[in-house]
Amino acid sequence: MSNIPPLDLTRQYQVIGEEVGAAVAAVLASGRYIGGSLVESFERQFANYIRVAECVACNSGTDALYLALRALGIGPGDEVITTPFTFFATTEVISAVGATPVFVDIDSQTFNLSLAAIEAQITPKTRAILPVHLFGQPVDMTQVMAIAQAHQLRVIEDCAQATGADWNHAKVGSWGDIGCFSFFPTKNLGACGDGGAVTTQDPEIASTIRQLREHGQSKTRYYYEAVGINSRLDAVQAAILQVKLRYLEGWNAQRRAIATCYQTLLHPLPDVILPQEPASGIGVWNQYTVRLQSQVSDAVLGDGGGYRDQVRRRLQAQGISSMIYYPLPLHLQPVYQSLGYQAGDFPVAEKLSQEVLSLPMFPELTREEQQRIVYGLKDALSSLTP
Ligand SMILES: *Cc1c(COP(=O)(O)O)cnc(C)c1O
């Protein structure tokens, strides 16, 4: 029996390979590799898709977040409220601009930052809220925007895992001052390399970001008004992304169907908590992440690692991959020791980081493979029950 990977991009390539190949060949023949009309037309298409006025493409999701913070003038002495349960890039950029990440705990149902916890962390130094639509599940943006308005804060959405997700009939990335997207190959809309974009309704923000992504260069070439970075989207990636954007809604629908199928097949399974889609949102399932709640103590399990490790090993023995996003919340990372957080500060994030297990999830995953994954998981769990 063949192995089931966490995701398999070769299956997608089998479907769109010819189209992508032709688009790349056209760029190669054009001799125009940086900037140009393909990047601009992709920016327009992506802005239309998210239903915002402006899109500025850049080199990665990390750069998108960095450029967003810079464009809002966030820097030393400023605080940004965000979640400790996300990919490191989210807070790395807050630190990179010289500001301080201020964490709040997360909600155990949505894996996203706990909105009820935000207001207690607002200080005179707070400049922005940075919600992350983790695993493709939209944050309640109605509430985030209400809190931001009441306290005159900016909102930067980290949409890296949620391209195409909706909150209350509007796409994520259209709610805050700025939306930040990643086109890393494993994201819902992935390039064949690095890529990213920011979206905004504000033409001034867009123009500042255009300047910052090009070394801070003014409208006059070789005159500089700011210290920027070099963060452009290659024409080859723009051409590939134009092809793939046409497939995105279909792929996201397939991800939703797979999530529904997991939900049906796995319910009810004792000690496994399944992810739930929020009532006013449509998620795009970048990950399908369950929580394993062991009734078996580590002492009973012996020294083969914790309960989750044992489950993973039993899945792997059956050729089934699984992933852990994320094993250590950011407030406990070595790099943030100086911020003074301690174990126990965010009990939900800390508990979930011990429990989460992401099952294979990609649009081309077959029903047979899903059956095998579910039988495999049930088998692993029952073999561990005393
Ligand atoms: C992937 C990711 C990023 C960074 O995107 P890159 O394109 O890899 O730089 C930022 N935030 C989150 C939540 C991500 O998953």
mmCIF file of C-alpha atoms and ligand atoms in Angstrom:
data_model
loop_
_atom_site.group_PDB
_atom_site.id
_atom_site.type_symbol
_atom_site.label_atom_id
_atom_site.label_comp_id
_atom_site.label_asym_id
_atom_site.label_seq_id
_atom_site.Cartn_x
_atom_site.Cartn_y
_atom_site.Cartn_z
ATOM 1 C CA MET A 1 0.000 0.000 0.000
ATOM 2 C CA SER A 2 1.375 3.409 -0.906
ATOM 3 C CA ASN A 3 2.082 6.057 1.686
ATOM 4 C CA ILE A 4 -0.364 8.890 2.248
ATOM 5 C CA PRO A 5 1.603 12.149 2.484
ATOM 6 C CA PRO A 6 0.415 15.239 4.431
ATOM 7 C CA LEU A 7 -0.022 16.844 1.034
ATOM 8 C CA ASP A 8 0.969 15.927 -2.514
ATOM 9 C CA LEU A 9 1.523 18.754 -4.994
ATOM 10 C CA THR A 10 2.394 16.379 -7.846
ATOM 11 C CA ARG A 11 -1.279 15.413 -8.185
ATOM 12 C CA GLN A 12 -2.225 19.037 -8.741
ATOM 13 C CA TYR A 13 0.582 19.378 -11.275
ATOM 14 C CA GLN A 14 -0.791 16.440 -13.236
ATOM 15 C CA VAL A 15 -4.003 18.427 -13.789
ATOM 16 C CA ILE A 16 -2.628 21.920 -14.434
ATOM 17 C CA GLY A 17 0.925 21.113 -15.575
ATOM 18 C CA GLU A 18 0.362 21.919 -19.231
ATOM 19 C CA GLU A 19 -1.274 25.264 -18.517
ATOM 20 C CA VAL A 20 1.417 26.188 -15.999
ATOM 21 C CA GLY A 21 4.167 25.099 -18.396
ATOM 22 C CA ALA A 22 2.778 27.265 -21.184
ATOM 23 C CA ALA A 23 2.437 30.269 -18.863
ATOM 24 C CA VAL A 24 6.027 29.875 -17.651
ATOM 25 C CA ALA A 25 7.359 29.388 -21.169
ATOM 26 C CA ALA A 26 5.659 32.621 -22.253
ATOM 27 C CA VAL A 27 7.402 34.535 -19.461
ATOM 28 C CA LEU A 28 10.760 32.967 -20.291
ATOM 29 C CA ALA A 29 10.348 33.935 -23.943
ATOM 30 C CA SER A 30 9.310 37.489 -23.060
ATOM 31 C CA GLY A 31 12.640 38.363 -21.441
ATOM 32 C CA ARG A 32 10.751 40.333 -18.783
ATOM 33 C CA TYR A 33 11.331 38.565 -15.490
ATOM 34 C CA ILE A 34 10.851 41.152 -12.729
ATOM 35 C CA GLY A 35 7.735 43.299 -12.527
ATOM 36 C CA GLY A 36 5.813 44.020 -15.713
ATOM 37 C CA SER A 37 2.274 43.480 -16.902
ATOM 38 C CA LEU A 38 1.846 39.910 -15.601
ATOM 39 C CA VAL A 39 2.568 40.987 -12.033
ATOM 40 C CA GLU A 40 0.197 43.932 -12.422
ATOM 41 C CA SER A 41 -2.590 41.831 -13.902
ATOM 42 C CA PHE A 42 -2.194 39.270 -11.133
ATOM 43 C CA GLU A 43 -2.460 42.069 -8.558
ATOM 44 C CA ARG A 44 -5.700 43.250 -10.173
ATOM 45 C CA GLN A 45 -7.141 39.734 -10.335
ATOM 46 C CA PHE A 46 -6.270 39.025 -6.725
ATOM 47 C CA ALA A 47 -7.722 42.364 -5.550
ATOM 48 C CA ASN A 48 -10.946 41.514 -7.410
ATOM 49 C CA TYR A 49 -11.023 38.051 -5.896
ATOM 50 C CA ILE A 50 -10.662 39.371 -2.334
ATOM 51 C CA ARG A 51 -12.975 42.275 -3.272
ATOM 52 C CA VAL A 52 -10.663 45.092 -2.233
ATOM 53 C CA ALA A 53 -9.395 48.156 -4.082
ATOM 54 C CA GLU A 54 -5.694 47.336 -3.958
ATOM 55 C CA CYS A 55 -3.297 44.412 -3.997
ATOM 56 C CA VAL A 56 0.475 44.687 -3.858
ATOM 57 C CA ALA A 57 2.376 41.486 -4.590
ATOM 58 C CA CYS A 58 5.646 40.779 -2.823
ATOM 59 C CA ASN A 59 8.162 38.028 -2.220
ATOM 60 C CA SER A 60 6.548 36.098 0.657
ATOM 61 C CA GLY A 61 3.855 36.097 3.312
ATOM 62 C CA THR A 62 6.515 37.072 5.831
ATOM 63 C CA ASP A 63 7.405 40.140 3.757
ATOM 64 C CA ALA A 64 3.698 40.962 3.359
ATOM 65 C CA LEU A 65 3.369 41.144 7.162
ATOM 66 C CA TYR A 66 6.610 43.101 7.511
ATOM 67 C CA LEU A 67 5.573 45.612 4.838
ATOM 68 C CA ALA A 68 2.122 45.979 6.437
ATOM 69 C CA LEU A 69 3.625 46.885 9.820
ATOM 70 C CA ARG A 70 6.072 49.298 8.206
ATOM 71 C CA ALA A 71 3.342 50.965 6.140
ATOM 72 C CA LEU A 72 1.338 51.642 9.306
ATOM 73 C CA GLY A 73 4.412 53.162 10.944
ATOM 74 C CA ILE A 74 4.575 50.504 13.659
ATOM 75 C CA GLY A 75 8.028 50.316 15.246
ATOM 76 C CA PRO A 76 10.047 50.637 18.455
ATOM 77 C CA GLY A 77 7.935 51.323 21.543
ATOM 78 C CA ASP A 78 4.743 49.983 19.912
ATOM 79 C CA GLU A 79 2.802 46.897 20.935
ATOM 80 C CA VAL A 80 0.872 44.536 18.670
ATOM 81 C CA ILE A 81 -1.671 42.103 20.119
ATOM 82 C CA THR A 82 -1.647 38.653 18.554
ATOM 83 C CA THR A 83 -1.879 34.913 19.138
ATOM 84 C CA PRO A 84 0.874 32.667 20.525
ATOM 85 C CA PHE A 85 -0.489 29.737 18.478
ATOM 86 C CA THR A 86 0.671 30.454 14.935
ATOM 87 C CA PHE A 87 3.633 30.091 12.608
ATOM 88 C CA PHE A 88 6.636 32.059 13.889
ATOM 89 C CA ALA A 89 6.600 34.503 10.941
ATOM 90 C CA THR A 90 3.523 36.245 12.394
ATOM 91 C CA THR A 91 5.444 37.582 15.383
ATOM 92 C CA GLU A 92 8.929 37.497 13.912
ATOM 93 C CA VAL A 93 7.982 40.522 11.798
ATOM 94 C CA ILE A 94 6.603 42.407 14.818
ATOM 95 C CA SER A 95 10.016 41.974 16.411
ATOM 96 C CA ALA A 96 11.779 42.759 13.134
ATOM 97 C CA VAL A 97 10.229 46.251 12.960
ATOM 98 C CA GLY A 98 11.281 46.832 16.582
ATOM 99 C CA ALA A 99 7.799 46.528 18.098
ATOM 100 C CA THR A 100 6.718 44.087 20.825
ATOM 101 C CA PRO A 101 4.313 41.184 20.345
ATOM 102 C CA VAL A 102 1.733 41.032 23.135
ATOM 103 C CA PHE A 103 0.091 37.639 23.329
ATOM 104 C CA VAL A 104 -3.414 36.669 24.372
ATOM 105 C CA ASP A 105 -4.623 33.112 24.838
ATOM 106 C CA ILE A 106 -6.594 31.283 22.164
ATOM 107 C CA ASP A 107 -10.082 29.840 21.899
ATOM 108 C CA SER A 108 -10.136 26.047 22.157
ATOM 109 C CA GLN A 109 -12.891 25.707 19.507
ATOM 110 C CA THR A 110 -11.412 27.871 16.758
ATOM 111 C CA PHE A 111 -7.652 27.676 17.558
ATOM 112 C CA ASN A 112 -7.733 31.454 16.945
ATOM 113 C CA LEU A 113 -6.976 34.284 19.350
ATOM 114 C CA SER A 114 -9.517 34.702 22.116
ATOM 115 C CA LEU A 115 -11.409 37.909 21.422
ATOM 116 C CA ALA A 116 -12.581 38.174 25.015
ATOM 117 C CA ALA A 117 -8.938 38.378 26.130
ATOM 118 C CA ILE A 118 -7.885 41.265 23.861
ATOM 119 C CA GLU A 119 -9.204 44.298 25.740
ATOM 120 C CA ALA A 120 -7.380 43.503 28.990
ATOM 121 C CA GLN A 121 -4.069 43.668 27.087
ATOM 122 C CA ILE A 122 -4.629 47.064 25.460
ATOM 123 C CA THR A 123 -2.231 49.732 26.795
ATOM 124 C CA PRO A 124 -1.363 53.263 25.597
ATOM 125 C CA LYS A 125 1.414 51.605 23.547
ATOM 126 C CA THR A 126 -0.920 49.270 21.653
ATOM 127 C CA ARG A 127 -1.056 50.134 17.962
ATOM 128 C CA ALA A 128 -2.604 47.148 16.263
ATOM 129 C CA ILE A 129 -4.353 43.789 16.519
ATOM 130 C CA LEU A 130 -2.925 41.016 14.335
ATOM 131 C CA PRO A 131 -5.444 38.155 14.086
ATOM 132 C CA VAL A 132 -4.349 34.971 12.291
ATOM 133 C CA HIS A 133 -6.957 32.910 10.415
ATOM 134 C CA LEU A 134 -5.248 29.707 11.509
ATOM 135 C CA PHE A 135 -5.646 26.462 9.553
ATOM 136 C CA GLY A 136 -8.006 28.338 7.184
ATOM 137 C CA GLN A 137 -10.647 29.110 9.839
ATOM 138 C CA PRO A 138 -11.791 32.743 9.811
ATOM 139 C CA VAL A 139 -11.503 34.823 12.968
ATOM 140 C CA ASP A 140 -14.694 36.671 14.013
ATOM 141 C CA MET A 141 -13.740 39.876 12.205
ATOM 142 C CA THR A 142 -16.948 41.678 13.179
ATOM 143 C CA GLN A 143 -15.781 41.593 16.785
ATOM 144 C CA VAL A 144 -12.129 42.327 16.010
ATOM 145 C CA MET A 145 -13.126 45.444 14.056
ATOM 146 C CA ALA A 146 -15.467 46.594 16.842
ATOM 147 C CA ILE A 147 -12.672 46.296 19.436
ATOM 148 C CA ALA A 148 -10.222 48.048 17.109
ATOM 149 C CA GLN A 149 -12.638 50.900 16.448
ATOM 150 C CA ALA A 150 -13.414 51.382 20.132
ATOM 151 C CA HIS A 151 -9.695 51.715 20.920
ATOM 152 C CA GLN A 152 -8.504 53.319 17.646
ATOM 153 C CA LEU A 153 -6.252 50.426 16.758
ATOM 154 C CA ARG A 154 -5.139 49.218 13.360
ATOM 155 C CA VAL A 155 -5.923 45.682 12.192
ATOM 156 C CA ILE A 156 -3.543 43.551 10.135
ATOM 157 C CA GLU A 157 -4.976 40.164 9.131
ATOM 158 C CA ASP A 158 -2.593 37.218 8.704
ATOM 159 C CA CYS A 159 -4.430 35.357 5.926
ATOM 160 C CA ALA A 160 -1.483 33.115 5.003
ATOM 161 C CA GLN A 161 -3.463 29.931 5.672
ATOM 162 C CA ALA A 162 -6.873 31.229 4.665
ATOM 163 C CA THR A 163 -6.877 32.430 1.048
ATOM 164 C CA GLY A 164 -10.541 32.404 0.015
ATOM 165 C CA ALA A 165 -12.074 32.041 3.493
ATOM 166 C CA ASP A 166 -15.153 34.148 4.284
ATOM 167 C CA TRP A 167 -16.262 35.850 7.435
ATOM 168 C CA ASN A 168 -19.881 37.014 7.291
ATOM 169 C CA HIS A 169 -19.996 37.009 3.457
ATOM 170 C CA ALA A 170 -16.749 38.978 2.973
ATOM 171 C CA LYS A 171 -13.344 37.473 2.296
ATOM 172 C CA VAL A 172 -10.672 37.514 4.964
ATOM 173 C CA GLY A 173 -8.140 40.118 3.961
ATOM 174 C CA SER A 174 -10.915 42.625 3.190
ATOM 175 C CA TRP A 175 -11.832 43.355 6.830
ATOM 176 C CA GLY A 176 -8.759 44.904 8.403
ATOM 177 C CA ASP A 177 -6.621 47.858 7.323
ATOM 178 C CA ILE A 178 -4.362 45.355 5.577
ATOM 179 C CA GLY A 179 -4.633 41.661 4.681
ATOM 180 C CA CYS A 180 -1.432 39.613 4.303
ATOM 181 C CA PHE A 181 -1.257 36.528 2.107
ATOM 182 C CA SER A 182 1.365 33.861 1.476
ATOM 183 C CA PHE A 183 1.752 31.927 -1.764
ATOM 184 C CA PHE A 184 4.182 29.412 -0.255
ATOM 185 C CA PRO A 185 3.561 26.143 -2.142
ATOM 186 C CA THR A 186 1.632 24.477 0.726
ATOM 187 C CA LYS A 187 -0.900 27.296 1.109
ATOM 188 C CA ASN A 188 -4.345 27.126 -0.527
ATOM 189 C CA LEU A 189 -3.097 29.313 -3.386
ATOM 190 C CA GLY A 190 0.547 28.335 -3.729
ATOM 191 C CA ALA A 191 3.188 29.440 -6.208
ATOM 192 C CA CYS A 192 6.054 27.220 -7.413
ATOM 193 C CA GLY A 193 8.380 29.048 -5.044
ATOM 194 C CA ASP A 194 7.978 31.928 -2.630
ATOM 195 C CA GLY A 195 5.396 34.666 -3.048
ATOM 196 C CA GLY A 196 3.034 36.869 -1.084
ATOM 197 C CA ALA A 197 0.677 39.831 -1.287
ATOM 198 C CA VAL A 198 -1.019 42.504 0.762
ATOM 199 C CA THR A 199 -4.579 43.668 0.185
ATOM 200 C CA THR A 200 -6.091 46.960 1.302
ATOM 201 C CA GLN A 201 -8.895 49.401 0.541
ATOM 202 C CA ASP A 202 -6.565 52.334 1.190
ATOM 203 C CA PRO A 203 -4.641 53.613 -1.875
ATOM 204 C CA GLU A 204 -2.177 55.476 0.343
ATOM 205 C CA ILE A 205 -1.232 52.294 2.222
ATOM 206 C CA ALA A 206 -0.882 50.479 -1.111
ATOM 207 C CA SER A 207 1.386 53.172 -2.494
ATOM 208 C CA THR A 208 3.571 53.159 0.642
ATOM 209 C CA ILE A 209 3.912 49.379 0.364
ATOM 210 C CA ARG A 210 4.792 49.626 -3.332
ATOM 211 C CA GLN A 211 7.546 52.018 -2.370
ATOM 212 C CA LEU A 212 8.842 49.930 0.542
ATOM 213 C CA ARG A 213 8.974 46.725 -1.506
ATOM 214 C CA GLU A 214 11.240 48.543 -3.977
ATOM 215 C CA HIS A 215 13.965 49.765 -1.562
ATOM 216 C CA GLY A 216 11.916 52.841 -0.579
ATOM 217 C CA GLN A 217 12.488 54.333 -4.005
ATOM 218 C CA SER A 218 10.449 57.452 -4.851
ATOM 219 C CA LYS A 219 8.576 57.941 -8.131
ATOM 220 C CA THR A 220 11.846 59.260 -9.519
ATOM 221 C CA ARG A 221 14.237 56.402 -10.124
ATOM 222 C CA TYR A 222 17.276 56.212 -7.818
ATOM 223 C CA TYR A 223 15.820 58.729 -5.350
ATOM 224 C CA TYR A 224 14.903 57.222 -1.984
ATOM 225 C CA GLU A 225 12.360 58.473 0.553
ATOM 226 C CA ALA A 226 12.448 55.533 2.973
ATOM 227 C CA VAL A 227 14.586 52.554 3.902
ATOM 228 C CA GLY A 228 12.727 49.671 2.316
ATOM 229 C CA ILE A 229 13.545 46.142 1.239
ATOM 230 C CA ASN A 230 13.708 44.209 -2.029
ATOM 231 C CA SER A 231 10.504 42.181 -2.080
ATOM 232 C CA ARG A 232 9.043 41.691 -5.526
ATOM 233 C CA LEU A 233 6.998 38.860 -6.951
ATOM 234 C CA ASP A 234 8.745 37.274 -9.952
ATOM 235 C CA ALA A 235 6.902 37.381 -13.276
ATOM 236 C CA VAL A 236 7.184 33.567 -13.481
ATOM 237 C CA GLN A 237 5.374 33.204 -10.145
ATOM 238 C CA ALA A 238 2.764 35.793 -11.155
ATOM 239 C CA ALA A 239 2.043 33.819 -14.329
ATOM 240 C CA ILE A 240 1.708 30.574 -12.374
ATOM 241 C CA LEU A 241 -0.513 32.225 -9.763
ATOM 242 C CA GLN A 242 -2.833 33.560 -12.493
ATOM 243 C CA VAL A 243 -3.396 30.033 -13.718
ATOM 244 C CA LYS A 244 -3.898 28.670 -10.216
ATOM 245 C CA LEU A 245 -6.210 31.463 -9.055
ATOM 246 C CA ARG A 246 -8.767 30.171 -11.570
ATOM 247 C CA TYR A 247 -8.787 26.819 -9.782
ATOM 248 C CA LEU A 248 -8.782 28.118 -6.216
ATOM 249 C CA GLU A 249 -12.540 28.117 -5.547
ATOM 250 C CA GLY A 250 -12.789 24.541 -6.851
ATOM 251 C CA TRP A 251 -9.858 23.382 -4.727
ATOM 252 C CA ASN A 252 -11.278 25.075 -1.642
ATOM 253 C CA ALA A 253 -14.640 23.349 -2.281
ATOM 254 C CA GLN A 254 -12.798 20.003 -2.469
ATOM 255 C CA ARG A 255 -11.051 20.766 0.832
ATOM 256 C CA ARG A 256 -14.446 21.508 2.407
ATOM 257 C CA ALA A 257 -15.858 18.244 1.089
ATOM 258 C CA ILE A 258 -12.884 16.363 2.548
ATOM 259 C CA ALA A 259 -13.379 18.098 5.907
ATOM 260 C CA THR A 260 -17.072 17.145 5.888
ATOM 261 C CA CYS A 261 -16.128 13.565 5.096
ATOM 262 C CA TYR A 262 -13.588 13.438 7.961
ATOM 263 C CA GLN A 263 -16.264 14.899 10.223
ATOM 264 C CA THR A 264 -18.733 12.165 9.292
ATOM 265 C CA LEU A 265 -16.273 9.290 9.442
ATOM 266 C CA LEU A 266 -14.604 10.346 12.680
ATOM 267 C CA HIS A 267 -17.728 11.201 14.642
ATOM 268 C CA PRO A 268 -18.140 10.109 17.346
ATOM 269 C CA LEU A 269 -14.715 8.958 18.416
ATOM 270 C CA PRO A 270 -13.998 9.072 22.135
ATOM 271 C CA ASP A 271 -11.068 11.300 23.129
ATOM 272 C CA VAL A 272 -10.861 12.939 19.687
ATOM 273 C CA ILE A 273 -12.150 16.508 19.388
ATOM 274 C CA LEU A 274 -12.937 17.479 15.812
ATOM 275 C CA PRO A 275 -12.480 20.995 14.411
ATOM 276 C CA GLN A 276 -15.671 23.048 13.988
ATOM 277 C CA GLU A 277 -16.383 25.710 11.414
ATOM 278 C CA PRO A 278 -17.669 28.970 12.943
ATOM 279 C CA ALA A 279 -21.375 29.639 12.221
ATOM 280 C CA SER A 280 -20.836 32.958 10.400
ATOM 281 C CA GLY A 281 -17.771 31.890 8.468
ATOM 282 C CA ILE A 282 -16.624 29.640 5.670
ATOM 283 C CA GLY A 283 -13.263 28.032 6.322
ATOM 284 C CA VAL A 284 -10.893 26.815 3.628
ATOM 285 C CA TRP A 285 -9.205 23.995 5.573
ATOM 286 C CA ASN A 286 -5.526 24.581 4.957
ATOM 287 C CA GLN A 287 -5.230 21.994 7.726
ATOM 288 C CA TYR A 288 -7.629 19.480 9.237
ATOM 289 C CA THR A 289 -6.513 19.431 12.854
ATOM 290 C CA VAL A 290 -7.986 17.219 15.545
ATOM 291 C CA ARG A 291 -7.222 17.224 19.264
ATOM 292 C CA LEU A 292 -6.254 13.980 20.975
ATOM 293 C CA GLN A 293 -7.240 13.824 24.618
ATOM 294 C CA SER A 294 -5.474 10.905 26.185
ATOM 295 C CA GLN A 295 -7.136 9.013 29.021
ATOM 296 C CA VAL A 296 -3.931 7.017 29.292
ATOM 297 C CA SER A 297 -1.205 8.391 31.521
ATOM 298 C CA ASP A 298 2.333 8.701 30.191
ATOM 299 C CA ALA A 299 3.425 6.325 32.971
ATOM 300 C CA VAL A 300 1.250 3.562 31.491
ATOM 301 C CA LEU A 301 2.604 4.299 28.024
ATOM 302 C CA GLY A 302 6.195 3.761 29.116
ATOM 303 C CA ASP A 303 9.073 5.652 27.544
ATOM 304 C CA GLY A 304 7.878 5.621 23.935
ATOM 305 C CA GLY A 305 7.087 9.339 24.083
ATOM 306 C CA GLY A 306 3.696 10.827 24.960
ATOM 307 C CA TYR A 307 0.309 9.588 23.841
ATOM 308 C CA ARG A 308 0.273 11.717 20.694
ATOM 309 C CA ASP A 309 3.740 10.528 19.671
ATOM 310 C CA GLN A 310 2.560 6.948 20.003
ATOM 311 C CA VAL A 311 -0.524 7.624 17.903
ATOM 312 C CA ARG A 312 1.632 9.254 15.230
ATOM 313 C CA ARG A 313 4.040 6.339 15.207
ATOM 314 C CA ARG A 314 1.195 3.847 14.804
ATOM 315 C CA LEU A 315 -0.201 5.926 11.926
ATOM 316 C CA GLN A 316 3.230 6.111 10.291
ATOM 317 C CA ALA A 317 3.572 2.327 10.560
ATOM 318 C CA GLN A 318 0.450 2.118 8.388
ATOM 319 C CA GLY A 319 1.908 4.579 5.866
ATOM 320 C CA ILE A 320 -0.176 7.526 7.087
ATOM 321 C CA SER A 321 1.527 10.881 7.638
ATOM 322 C CA SER A 322 0.432 13.351 10.263
ATOM 323 C CA MET A 323 1.857 16.690 11.359
ATOM 324 C CA ILE A 324 2.023 18.780 14.518
ATOM 325 C CA TYR A 325 1.228 22.462 14.045
ATOM 326 C CA TYR A 326 2.562 23.797 16.443
ATOM 327 C CA PRO A 327 4.441 21.925 19.171
ATOM 328 C CA LEU A 328 5.574 24.953 21.224
ATOM 329 C CA PRO A 329 3.507 28.165 21.547
ATOM 330 C CA LEU A 330 5.414 31.310 20.654
ATOM 331 C CA HIS A 331 5.391 32.874 24.147
ATOM 332 C CA LEU A 332 7.535 29.941 25.333
ATOM 333 C CA GLN A 333 10.017 30.017 22.433
ATOM 334 C CA PRO A 334 13.669 30.522 23.438
ATOM 335 C CA VAL A 335 13.876 33.673 21.298
ATOM 336 C CA TYR A 336 11.117 35.334 23.360
ATOM 337 C CA GLN A 337 12.534 34.580 26.811
ATOM 338 C CA SER A 338 13.255 38.281 27.222
ATOM 339 C CA LEU A 339 9.541 39.092 26.950
ATOM 340 C CA GLY A 340 9.068 37.471 30.357
ATOM 341 C CA TYR A 341 6.264 35.004 29.636
ATOM 342 C CA GLN A 342 6.076 31.760 31.604
ATOM 343 C CA ALA A 343 4.560 28.316 31.238
ATOM 344 C CA GLY A 344 0.976 28.580 32.443
ATOM 345 C CA ASP A 345 0.406 32.095 31.073
ATOM 346 C CA PHE A 346 -1.773 30.827 28.200
ATOM 347 C CA PRO A 347 -3.209 27.482 29.331
ATOM 348 C CA VAL A 348 -5.377 26.880 26.251
ATOM 349 C CA ALA A 349 -2.546 27.443 23.765
ATOM 350 C CA GLU A 350 -0.236 25.301 25.876
ATOM 351 C CA LYS A 351 -2.772 22.466 26.195
ATOM 352 C CA LEU A 352 -3.661 22.487 22.505
ATOM 353 C CA SER A 353 -0.004 22.447 21.470
ATOM 354 C CA GLN A 354 0.204 19.088 23.296
ATOM 355 C CA GLU A 355 -2.998 17.731 21.729
ATOM 356 C CA VAL A 356 -3.135 18.844 18.090
ATOM 357 C CA LEU A 357 -2.643 16.444 15.219
ATOM 358 C CA SER A 358 -3.109 17.490 11.588
ATOM 359 C CA LEU A 359 -4.311 14.738 9.258
ATOM 360 C CA PRO A 360 -3.519 14.665 5.521
ATOM 361 C CA MET A 361 -5.459 17.446 3.759
ATOM 362 C CA PHE A 362 -5.215 18.496 0.116
ATOM 363 C CA PRO A 363 -7.838 18.818 -2.636
ATOM 364 C CA GLU A 364 -6.794 15.634 -4.458
ATOM 365 C CA LEU A 365 -6.932 13.350 -1.385
ATOM 366 C CA THR A 366 -9.174 10.431 -2.390
ATOM 367 C CA ARG A 367 -12.115 8.932 -0.499
ATOM 368 C CA GLU A 368 -10.221 5.615 -0.301
ATOM 369 C CA GLU A 369 -7.257 7.367 1.296
ATOM 370 C CA GLN A 370 -9.549 9.125 3.754
ATOM 371 C CA GLN A 371 -11.093 5.773 4.688
ATOM 372 C CA ARG A 372 -7.620 4.369 5.290
ATOM 373 C CA ILE A 373 -6.639 7.372 7.417
ATOM 374 C CA VAL A 374 -9.777 7.049 9.539
ATOM 375 C CA TYR A 375 -9.412 3.258 10.004
ATOM 376 C CA GLY A 376 -5.735 3.820 10.765
ATOM 377 C CA LEU A 377 -6.498 6.411 13.416
ATOM 378 C CA LYS A 378 -9.203 4.258 15.011
ATOM 379 C CA ASP A 379 -6.819 1.328 15.027
ATOM 380 C CA ALA A 380 -4.025 3.397 16.606
ATOM 381 C CA LEU A 381 -6.349 4.716 19.300
ATOM 382 C CA SER A 382 -7.840 1.343 20.218
ATOM 383 C CA SER A 383 -4.392 -0.268 20.418
ATOM 384 C CA LEU A 384 -3.477 2.374 22.997
ATOM 385 C CA THR A 385 -6.590 1.941 25.131
ATOM 386 C CA PRO A 386 -5.828 -0.229 28.155
HETATM 387 C C1 LIG B 1 3.095 30.507 5.924
HETATM 388 C C2 LIG B 1 2.754 31.515 6.948
HETATM 389 C C3 LIG B 1 3.375 32.776 7.002
HETATM 390 C C4 LIG B 1 4.577 33.151 6.196
HETATM 391 O O1 LIG B 1 4.448 33.002 4.831
HETATM 392 P P1 LIG B 1 5.750 32.752 3.921
HETATM 393 O O2 LIG B 1 5.222 32.965 2.535
HETATM 394 O O3 LIG B 1 6.218 31.371 4.163
HETATM 395 O O4 LIG B 1 6.760 33.785 4.302
HETATM 396 C C5 LIG B 1 2.909 33.689 7.939
HETATM 397 N N1 LIG B 1 1.913 33.383 8.781
HETATM 398 C C6 LIG B 1 1.318 32.183 8.771
HETATM 399 C C7 LIG B 1 0.201 31.913 9.726
HETATM 400 C C8 LIG B 1 1.722 31.199 7.869
HETATM 401 O O5 LIG B 1 1.142 29.997 7.890
#
